[in-house]
mmCIF file of C-alpha atoms in Angstrom:
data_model
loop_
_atom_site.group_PDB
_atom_site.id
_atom_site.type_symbol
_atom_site.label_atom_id
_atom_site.label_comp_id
_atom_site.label_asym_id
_atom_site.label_seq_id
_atom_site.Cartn_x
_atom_site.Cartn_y
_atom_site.Cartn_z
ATOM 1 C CA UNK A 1 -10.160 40.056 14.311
ATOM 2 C CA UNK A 2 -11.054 43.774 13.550
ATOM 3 C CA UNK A 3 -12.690 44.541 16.369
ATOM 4 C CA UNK A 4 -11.312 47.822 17.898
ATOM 5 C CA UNK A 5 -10.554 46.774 21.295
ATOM 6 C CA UNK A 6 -8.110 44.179 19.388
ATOM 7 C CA UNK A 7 -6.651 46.973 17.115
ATOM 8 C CA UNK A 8 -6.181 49.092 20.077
ATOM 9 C CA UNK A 9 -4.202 46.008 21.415
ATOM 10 C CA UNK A 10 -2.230 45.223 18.208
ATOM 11 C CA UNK A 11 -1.245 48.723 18.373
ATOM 12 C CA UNK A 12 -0.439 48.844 22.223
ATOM 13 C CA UNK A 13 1.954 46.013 21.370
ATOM 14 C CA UNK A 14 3.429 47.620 18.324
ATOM 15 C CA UNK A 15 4.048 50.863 20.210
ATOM 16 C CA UNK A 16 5.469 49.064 22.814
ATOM 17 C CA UNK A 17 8.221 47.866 20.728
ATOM 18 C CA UNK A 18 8.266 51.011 18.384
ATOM 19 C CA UNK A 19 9.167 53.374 21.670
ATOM 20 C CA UNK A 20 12.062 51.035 23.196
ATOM 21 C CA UNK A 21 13.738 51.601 19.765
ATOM 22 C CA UNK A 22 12.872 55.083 19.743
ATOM 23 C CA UNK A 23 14.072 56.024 23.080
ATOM 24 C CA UNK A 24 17.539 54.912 21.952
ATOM 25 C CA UNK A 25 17.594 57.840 19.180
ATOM 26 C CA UNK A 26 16.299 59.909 21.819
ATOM 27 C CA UNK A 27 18.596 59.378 23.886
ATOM 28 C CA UNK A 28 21.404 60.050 21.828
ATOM 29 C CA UNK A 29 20.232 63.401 20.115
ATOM 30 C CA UNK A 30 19.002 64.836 23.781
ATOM 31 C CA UNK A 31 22.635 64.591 24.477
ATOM 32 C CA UNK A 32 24.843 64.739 21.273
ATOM 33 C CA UNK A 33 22.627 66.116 18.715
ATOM 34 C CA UNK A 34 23.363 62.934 16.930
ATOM 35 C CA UNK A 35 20.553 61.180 15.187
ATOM 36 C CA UNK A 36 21.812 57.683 14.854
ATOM 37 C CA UNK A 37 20.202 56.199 11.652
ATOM 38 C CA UNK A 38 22.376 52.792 12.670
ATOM 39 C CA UNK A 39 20.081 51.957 15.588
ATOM 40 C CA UNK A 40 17.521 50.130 14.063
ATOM 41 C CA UNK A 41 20.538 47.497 12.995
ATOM 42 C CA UNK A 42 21.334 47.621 16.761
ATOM 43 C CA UNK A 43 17.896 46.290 17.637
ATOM 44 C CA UNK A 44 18.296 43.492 14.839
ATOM 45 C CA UNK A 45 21.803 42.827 16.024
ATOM 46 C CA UNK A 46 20.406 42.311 19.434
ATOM 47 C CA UNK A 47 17.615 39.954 18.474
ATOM 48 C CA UNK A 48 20.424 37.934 16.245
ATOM 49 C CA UNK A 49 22.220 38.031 19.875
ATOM 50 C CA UNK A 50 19.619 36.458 21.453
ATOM 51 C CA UNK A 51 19.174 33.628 18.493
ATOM 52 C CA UNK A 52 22.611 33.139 18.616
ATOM 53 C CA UNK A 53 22.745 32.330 22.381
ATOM 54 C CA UNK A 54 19.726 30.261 22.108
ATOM 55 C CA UNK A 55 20.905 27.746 19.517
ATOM 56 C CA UNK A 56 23.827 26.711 20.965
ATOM 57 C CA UNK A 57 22.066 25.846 24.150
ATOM 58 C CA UNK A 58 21.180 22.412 25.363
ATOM 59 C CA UNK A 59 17.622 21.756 23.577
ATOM 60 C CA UNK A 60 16.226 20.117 26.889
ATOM 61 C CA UNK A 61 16.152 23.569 28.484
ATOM 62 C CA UNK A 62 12.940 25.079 28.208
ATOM 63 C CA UNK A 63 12.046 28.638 26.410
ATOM 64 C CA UNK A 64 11.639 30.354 29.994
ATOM 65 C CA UNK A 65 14.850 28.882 31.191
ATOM 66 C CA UNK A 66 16.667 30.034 28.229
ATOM 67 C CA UNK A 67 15.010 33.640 28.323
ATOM 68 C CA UNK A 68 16.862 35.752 30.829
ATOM 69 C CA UNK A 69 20.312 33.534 28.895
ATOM 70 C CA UNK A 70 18.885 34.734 25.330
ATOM 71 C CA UNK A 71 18.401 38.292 26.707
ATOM 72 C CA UNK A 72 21.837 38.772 28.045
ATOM 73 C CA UNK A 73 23.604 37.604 24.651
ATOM 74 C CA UNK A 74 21.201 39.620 22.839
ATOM 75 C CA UNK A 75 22.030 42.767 24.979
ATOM 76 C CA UNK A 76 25.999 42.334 25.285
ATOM 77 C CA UNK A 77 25.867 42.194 21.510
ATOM 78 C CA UNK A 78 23.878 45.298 21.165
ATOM 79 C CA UNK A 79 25.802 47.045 23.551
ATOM 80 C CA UNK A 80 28.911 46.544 22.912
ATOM 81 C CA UNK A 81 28.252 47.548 18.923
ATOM 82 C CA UNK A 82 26.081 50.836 20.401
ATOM 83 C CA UNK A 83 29.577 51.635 22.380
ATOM 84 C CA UNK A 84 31.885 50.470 19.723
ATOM 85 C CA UNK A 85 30.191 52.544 16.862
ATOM 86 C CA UNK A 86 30.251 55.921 19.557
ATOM 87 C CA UNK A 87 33.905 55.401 20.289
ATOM 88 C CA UNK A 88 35.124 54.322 16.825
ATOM 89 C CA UNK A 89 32.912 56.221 14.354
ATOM 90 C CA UNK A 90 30.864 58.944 15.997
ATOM 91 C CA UNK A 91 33.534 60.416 18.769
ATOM 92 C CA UNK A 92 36.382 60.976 15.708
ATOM 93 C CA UNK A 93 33.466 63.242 14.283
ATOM 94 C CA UNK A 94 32.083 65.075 17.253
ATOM 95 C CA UNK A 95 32.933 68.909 15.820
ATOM 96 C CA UNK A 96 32.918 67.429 12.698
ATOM 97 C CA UNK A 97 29.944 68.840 10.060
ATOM 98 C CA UNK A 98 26.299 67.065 10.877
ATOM 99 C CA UNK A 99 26.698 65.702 7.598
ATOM 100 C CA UNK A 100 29.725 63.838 8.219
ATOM 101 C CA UNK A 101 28.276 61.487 11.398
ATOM 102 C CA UNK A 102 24.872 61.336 9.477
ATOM 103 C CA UNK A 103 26.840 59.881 6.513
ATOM 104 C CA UNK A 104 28.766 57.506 8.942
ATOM 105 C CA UNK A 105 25.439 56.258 10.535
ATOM 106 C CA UNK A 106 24.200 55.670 7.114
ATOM 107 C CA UNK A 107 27.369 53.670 6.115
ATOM 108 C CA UNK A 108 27.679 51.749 9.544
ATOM 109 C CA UNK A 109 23.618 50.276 9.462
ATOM 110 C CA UNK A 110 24.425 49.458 5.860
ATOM 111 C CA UNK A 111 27.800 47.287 6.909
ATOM 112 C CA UNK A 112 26.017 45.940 9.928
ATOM 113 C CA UNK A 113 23.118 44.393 7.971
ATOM 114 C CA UNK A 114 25.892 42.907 5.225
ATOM 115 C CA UNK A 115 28.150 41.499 7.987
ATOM 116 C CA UNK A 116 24.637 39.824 9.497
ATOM 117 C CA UNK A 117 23.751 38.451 6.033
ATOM 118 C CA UNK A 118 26.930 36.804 5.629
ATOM 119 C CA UNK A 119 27.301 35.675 9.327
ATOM 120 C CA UNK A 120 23.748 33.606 8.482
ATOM 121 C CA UNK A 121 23.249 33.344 4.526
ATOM 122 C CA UNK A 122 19.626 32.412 4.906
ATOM 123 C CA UNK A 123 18.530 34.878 6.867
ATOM 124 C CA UNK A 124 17.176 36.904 3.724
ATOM 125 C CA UNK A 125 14.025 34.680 4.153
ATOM 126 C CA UNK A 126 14.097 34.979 7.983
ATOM 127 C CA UNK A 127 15.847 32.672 10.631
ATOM 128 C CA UNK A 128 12.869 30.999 12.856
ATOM 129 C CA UNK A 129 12.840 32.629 16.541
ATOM 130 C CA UNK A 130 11.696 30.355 18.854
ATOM 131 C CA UNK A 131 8.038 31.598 20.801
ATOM 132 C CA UNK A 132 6.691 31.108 24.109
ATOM 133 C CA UNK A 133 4.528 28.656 25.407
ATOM 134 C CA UNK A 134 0.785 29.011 26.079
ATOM 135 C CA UNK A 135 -1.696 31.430 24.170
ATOM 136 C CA UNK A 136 -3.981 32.958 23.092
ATOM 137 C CA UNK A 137 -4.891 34.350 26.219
ATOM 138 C CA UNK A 138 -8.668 35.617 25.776
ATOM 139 C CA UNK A 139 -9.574 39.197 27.921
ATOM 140 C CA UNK A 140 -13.196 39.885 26.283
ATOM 141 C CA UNK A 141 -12.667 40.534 22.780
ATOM 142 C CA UNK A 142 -9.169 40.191 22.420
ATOM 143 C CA UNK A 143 -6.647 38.044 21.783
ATOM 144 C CA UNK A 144 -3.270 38.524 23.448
ATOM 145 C CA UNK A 145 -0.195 36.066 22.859
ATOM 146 C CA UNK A 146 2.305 35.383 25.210
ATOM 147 C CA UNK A 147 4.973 37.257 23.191
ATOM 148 C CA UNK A 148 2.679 40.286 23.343
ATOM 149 C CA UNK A 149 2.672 40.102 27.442
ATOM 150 C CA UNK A 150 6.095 39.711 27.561
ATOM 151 C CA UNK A 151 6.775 42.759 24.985
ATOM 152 C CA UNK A 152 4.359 45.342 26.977
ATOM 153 C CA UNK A 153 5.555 43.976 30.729
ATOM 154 C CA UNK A 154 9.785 44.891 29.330
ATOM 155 C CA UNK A 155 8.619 48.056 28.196
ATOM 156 C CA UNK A 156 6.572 48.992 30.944
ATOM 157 C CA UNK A 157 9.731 47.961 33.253
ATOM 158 C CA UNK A 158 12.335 49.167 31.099
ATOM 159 C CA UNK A 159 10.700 52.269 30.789
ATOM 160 C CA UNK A 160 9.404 52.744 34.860
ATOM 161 C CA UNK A 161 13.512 51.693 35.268
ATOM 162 C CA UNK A 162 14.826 54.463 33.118
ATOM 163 C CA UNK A 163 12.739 57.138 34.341
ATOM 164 C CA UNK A 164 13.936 56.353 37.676
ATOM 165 C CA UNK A 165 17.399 55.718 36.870
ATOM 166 C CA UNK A 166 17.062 59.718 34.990
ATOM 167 C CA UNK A 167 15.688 61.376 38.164
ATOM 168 C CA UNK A 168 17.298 59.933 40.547
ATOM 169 C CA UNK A 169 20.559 58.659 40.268
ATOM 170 C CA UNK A 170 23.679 60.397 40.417
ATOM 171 C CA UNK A 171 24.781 59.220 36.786
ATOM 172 C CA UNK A 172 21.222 60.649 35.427
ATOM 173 C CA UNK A 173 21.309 64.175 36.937
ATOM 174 C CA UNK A 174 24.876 64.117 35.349
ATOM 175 C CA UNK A 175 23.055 62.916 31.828
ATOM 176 C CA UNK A 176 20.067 65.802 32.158
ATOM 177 C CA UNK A 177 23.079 67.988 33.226
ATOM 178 C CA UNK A 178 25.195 67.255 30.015
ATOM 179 C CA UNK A 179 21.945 67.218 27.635
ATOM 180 C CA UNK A 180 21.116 70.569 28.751
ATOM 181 C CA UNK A 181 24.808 72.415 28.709
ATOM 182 C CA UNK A 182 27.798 69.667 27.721
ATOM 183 C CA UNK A 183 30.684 72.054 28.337
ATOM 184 C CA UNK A 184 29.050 73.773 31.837
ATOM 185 C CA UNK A 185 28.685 70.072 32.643
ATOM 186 C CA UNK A 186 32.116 69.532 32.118
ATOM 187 C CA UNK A 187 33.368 72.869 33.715
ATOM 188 C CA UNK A 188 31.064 70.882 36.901
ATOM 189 C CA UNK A 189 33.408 67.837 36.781
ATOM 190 C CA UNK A 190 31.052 65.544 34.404
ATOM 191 C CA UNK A 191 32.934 63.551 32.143
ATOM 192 C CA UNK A 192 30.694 63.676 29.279
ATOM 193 C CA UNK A 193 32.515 61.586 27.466
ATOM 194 C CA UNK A 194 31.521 58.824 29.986
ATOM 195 C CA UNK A 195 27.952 60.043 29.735
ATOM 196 C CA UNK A 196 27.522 59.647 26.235
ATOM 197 C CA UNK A 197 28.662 56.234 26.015
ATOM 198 C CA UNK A 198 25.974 55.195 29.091
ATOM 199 C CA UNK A 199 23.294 56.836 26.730
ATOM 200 C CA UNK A 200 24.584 54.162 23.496
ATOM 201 C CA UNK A 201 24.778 51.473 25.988
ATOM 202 C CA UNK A 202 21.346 52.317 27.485
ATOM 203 C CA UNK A 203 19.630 52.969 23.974
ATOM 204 C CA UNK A 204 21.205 49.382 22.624
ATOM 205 C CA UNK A 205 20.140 47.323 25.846
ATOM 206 C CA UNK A 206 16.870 48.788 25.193
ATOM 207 C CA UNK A 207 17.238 47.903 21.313
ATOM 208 C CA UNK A 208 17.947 44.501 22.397
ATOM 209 C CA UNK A 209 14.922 43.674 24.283
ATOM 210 C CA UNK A 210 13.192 45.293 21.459
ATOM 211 C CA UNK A 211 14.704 42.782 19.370
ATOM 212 C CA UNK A 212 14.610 39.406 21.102
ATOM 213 C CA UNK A 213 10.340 41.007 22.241
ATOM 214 C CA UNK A 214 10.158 41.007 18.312
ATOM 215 C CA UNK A 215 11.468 37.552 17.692
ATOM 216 C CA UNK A 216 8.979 36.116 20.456
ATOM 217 C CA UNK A 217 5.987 37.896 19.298
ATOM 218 C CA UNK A 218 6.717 37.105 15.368
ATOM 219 C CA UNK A 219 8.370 33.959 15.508
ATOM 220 C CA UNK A 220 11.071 34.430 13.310
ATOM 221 C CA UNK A 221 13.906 37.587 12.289
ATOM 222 C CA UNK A 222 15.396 38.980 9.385
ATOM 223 C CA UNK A 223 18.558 40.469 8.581
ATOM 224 C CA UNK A 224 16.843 43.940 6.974
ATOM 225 C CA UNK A 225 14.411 44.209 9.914
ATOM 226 C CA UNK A 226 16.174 46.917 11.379
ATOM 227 C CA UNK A 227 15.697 49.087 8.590
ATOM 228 C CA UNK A 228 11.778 49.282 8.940
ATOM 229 C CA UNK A 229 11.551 49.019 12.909
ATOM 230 C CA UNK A 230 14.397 52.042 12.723
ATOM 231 C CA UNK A 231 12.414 54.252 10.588
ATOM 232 C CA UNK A 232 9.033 54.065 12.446
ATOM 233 C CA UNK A 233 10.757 54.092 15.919
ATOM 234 C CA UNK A 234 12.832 57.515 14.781
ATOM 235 C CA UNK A 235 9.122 58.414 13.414
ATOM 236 C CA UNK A 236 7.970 57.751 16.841
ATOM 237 C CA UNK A 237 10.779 59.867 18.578
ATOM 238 C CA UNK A 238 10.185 62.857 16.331
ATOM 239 C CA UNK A 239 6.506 62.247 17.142
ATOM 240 C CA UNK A 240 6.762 62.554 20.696
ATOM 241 C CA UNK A 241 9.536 65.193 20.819
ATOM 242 C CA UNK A 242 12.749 64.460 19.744
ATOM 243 C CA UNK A 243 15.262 64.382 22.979
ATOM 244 C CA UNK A 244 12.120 63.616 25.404
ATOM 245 C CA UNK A 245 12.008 60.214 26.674
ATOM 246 C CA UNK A 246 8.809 60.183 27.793
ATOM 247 C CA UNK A 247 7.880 61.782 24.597
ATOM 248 C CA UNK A 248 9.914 59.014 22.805
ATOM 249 C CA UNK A 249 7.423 55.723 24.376
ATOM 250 C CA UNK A 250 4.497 58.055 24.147
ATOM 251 C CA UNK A 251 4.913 58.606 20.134
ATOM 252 C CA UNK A 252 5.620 54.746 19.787
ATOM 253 C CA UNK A 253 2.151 54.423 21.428
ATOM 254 C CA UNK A 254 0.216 56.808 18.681
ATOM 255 C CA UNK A 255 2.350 55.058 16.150
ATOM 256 C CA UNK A 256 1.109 51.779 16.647
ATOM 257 C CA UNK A 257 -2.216 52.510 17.456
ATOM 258 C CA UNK A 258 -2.601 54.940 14.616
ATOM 259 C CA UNK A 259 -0.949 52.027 12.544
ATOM 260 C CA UNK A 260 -2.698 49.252 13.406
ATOM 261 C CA UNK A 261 -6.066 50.880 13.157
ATOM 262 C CA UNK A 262 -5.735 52.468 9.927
ATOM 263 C CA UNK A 263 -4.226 49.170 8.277
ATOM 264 C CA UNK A 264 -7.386 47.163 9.555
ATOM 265 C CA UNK A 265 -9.987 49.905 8.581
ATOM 266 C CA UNK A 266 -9.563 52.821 6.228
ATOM 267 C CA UNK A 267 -9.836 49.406 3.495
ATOM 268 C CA UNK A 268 -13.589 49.697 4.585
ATOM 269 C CA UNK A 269 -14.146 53.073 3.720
ATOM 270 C CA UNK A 270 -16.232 53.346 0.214
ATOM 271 C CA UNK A 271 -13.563 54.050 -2.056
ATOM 272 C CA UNK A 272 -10.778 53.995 0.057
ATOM 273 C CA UNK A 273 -10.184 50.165 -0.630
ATOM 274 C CA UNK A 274 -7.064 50.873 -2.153
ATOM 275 C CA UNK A 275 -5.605 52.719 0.449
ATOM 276 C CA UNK A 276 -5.521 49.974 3.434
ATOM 277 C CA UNK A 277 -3.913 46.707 4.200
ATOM 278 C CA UNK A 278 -0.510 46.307 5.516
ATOM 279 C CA UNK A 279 1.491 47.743 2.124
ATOM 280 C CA UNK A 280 -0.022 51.362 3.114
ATOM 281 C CA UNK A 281 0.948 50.942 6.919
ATOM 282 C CA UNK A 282 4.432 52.867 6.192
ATOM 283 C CA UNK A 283 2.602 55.925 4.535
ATOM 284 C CA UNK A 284 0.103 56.272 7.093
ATOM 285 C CA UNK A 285 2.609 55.985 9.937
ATOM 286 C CA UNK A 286 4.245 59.306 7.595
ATOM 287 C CA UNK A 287 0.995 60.900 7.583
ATOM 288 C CA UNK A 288 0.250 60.787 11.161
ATOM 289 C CA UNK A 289 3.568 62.160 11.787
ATOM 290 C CA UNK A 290 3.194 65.253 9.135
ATOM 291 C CA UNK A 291 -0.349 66.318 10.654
ATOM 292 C CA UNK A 292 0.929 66.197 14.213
ATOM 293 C CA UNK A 293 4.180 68.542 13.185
ATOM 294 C CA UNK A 294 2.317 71.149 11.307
ATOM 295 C CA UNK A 295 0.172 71.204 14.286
ATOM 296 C CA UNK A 296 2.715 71.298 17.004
ATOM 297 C CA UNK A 297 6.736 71.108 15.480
ATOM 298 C CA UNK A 298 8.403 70.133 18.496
ATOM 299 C CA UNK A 299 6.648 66.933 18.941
ATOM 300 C CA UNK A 300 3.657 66.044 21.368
ATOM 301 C CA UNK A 301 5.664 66.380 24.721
ATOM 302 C CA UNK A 302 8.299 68.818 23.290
ATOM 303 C CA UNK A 303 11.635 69.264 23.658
ATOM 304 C CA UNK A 304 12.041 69.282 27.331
ATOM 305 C CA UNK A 305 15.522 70.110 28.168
ATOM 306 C CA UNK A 306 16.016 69.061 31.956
ATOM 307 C CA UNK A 307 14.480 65.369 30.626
ATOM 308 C CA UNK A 308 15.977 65.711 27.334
ATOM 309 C CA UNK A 309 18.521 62.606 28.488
#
């Protein structure tokens, strides 16, 4: 259907799921200044997690049983690579050159996706990710799967969660404190070093349920998925203000809407027929995100620094 209302859901739900990868970037760079270009293999990591944990249980328990079981696995493994990458490959470089942990990154999303690839040989054509019952779910002129409920209702939580968890909590005034001075933080008794590794962990739990949303909705993952999702969700966070985590979810949002409504109907325009379809959904996604920064360069939020964690 190419209906608008539909597109504006398509790209609701690809937003969705574009700005819970994205706030993990965000995250990260509000704090460290690191941009970690390994994240996106977090998210597929965490969705390989959940498939993982799902296959070896007993096949009489049903999808919704086996959900909460799937997103655990799928979150331990995310989070404990998130953590293990800080600790073992980005903390040896903190006063390093940028170049150095941007190099790392590179390397460690590269290793990640071989070590998947071997861990399931056929995954280069996709492992099948099992969906939930019931659907299509008809609200006028759309058409909304279950998958798709389930991927806006964790984002909506997980993001209503961390926004509470940032203003309120002790641990989050000590994260806004560290993103906005690291070594007056420290003088104040933070232990950054604690903070930055609850920023991984919180950017790859939110990874995973990115992941094991994207398995639901699509019905099956692939080894290089992270590669993609990674780019458009960093996209996103650059969109919406790099080190703002509202800005983060909000530029997923545009992303997807901008995304999905361009694929479905610049092919209509008179002589523009070349230009849509899926294959041009990666420039456009690029476009979007080189008009909005001559306009405004530090994203559509900003930079703010007191939310920057």
């Amino acid at each position: 259907m190419h209906t608008l209302p539909q597109q504006l859901a398509n790209g609701l739900f690809l937003g969705s799921m574009y700005g819970l990868i994205a706030i993990g970037y965000t995250m990260v760079y509000g704090i460290v200044q690191l941009i970690n270009f390994a994240h996106g293999e977090i998210y597929m990591t965490g969705a390989f997690g959940a498939l993982a944990i799902y296959t070896n249980l007993p096949s009489s328990l049903s999808i919704w049983a086996a959900l909460p079981l799937m997103l655990i696995g799928g979150a331990l493994v995310s989070v404990v690579i998130a953590v293990g990458a800080e600790r073992l490959a980005y903390r040896p470089l903190r006063n390093a050159p940028r170049l150095a942990p941007l190099i790392t990154a590179i390397g460690l999303s590269l290793a990640l996706q071989q070590a998947v690839f071997n861990w399931y040989p056929d995954a280069k054509s996709g492992k099948r990710f099992p969906q939930l019952p019931g659907g299509p779910f008809h609200i006028g002129s759309v058409d909304v799967q279950s998958g798709d409920l389930f991927l806006l209702g964790a984002a909506v939580i997980c993001m209503l969660a961390l926004g509470i968890f940032v203003r309120s909590s002790r641990t989050g005034r000590a994260m806004q404190a560290t993103a906005q001075d690291p070594d007056t933080a420290k003088l104040m008794g933070v232990d950054t070093n604690r903070i930055i590794i609850i920023a991984f962990a919180i950017g790859g739990f939110f990874a995973a349920v990115a992941g094991l949303a994207s398995g639901l909705k699509y019905g099956q993952i692939q080894y290089n998925m992270g590669f993609q999702a990674g780019l458009k969700a960093f996209t996103a966070a650059v969109l919406g203000g790099i080190g703002n985590i509202y800005g983060a979810m909000l530029g997923g949002l545009v992303l997807g809407i901008a995304e999905a409504c361009a694929t479905a109907y610049i092919a209509n325009v008179p002589g523009m027929e070349q230009f849509g379809g899926g294959a041009w959904a990666q420039v456009w996604a690029f476009v979007l995100l080189i008009v909005v920064l001559l306009v405004r360069p530090q994203g559509l939020l900003g930079e703010r620094v007191a939310d920057r964690a």
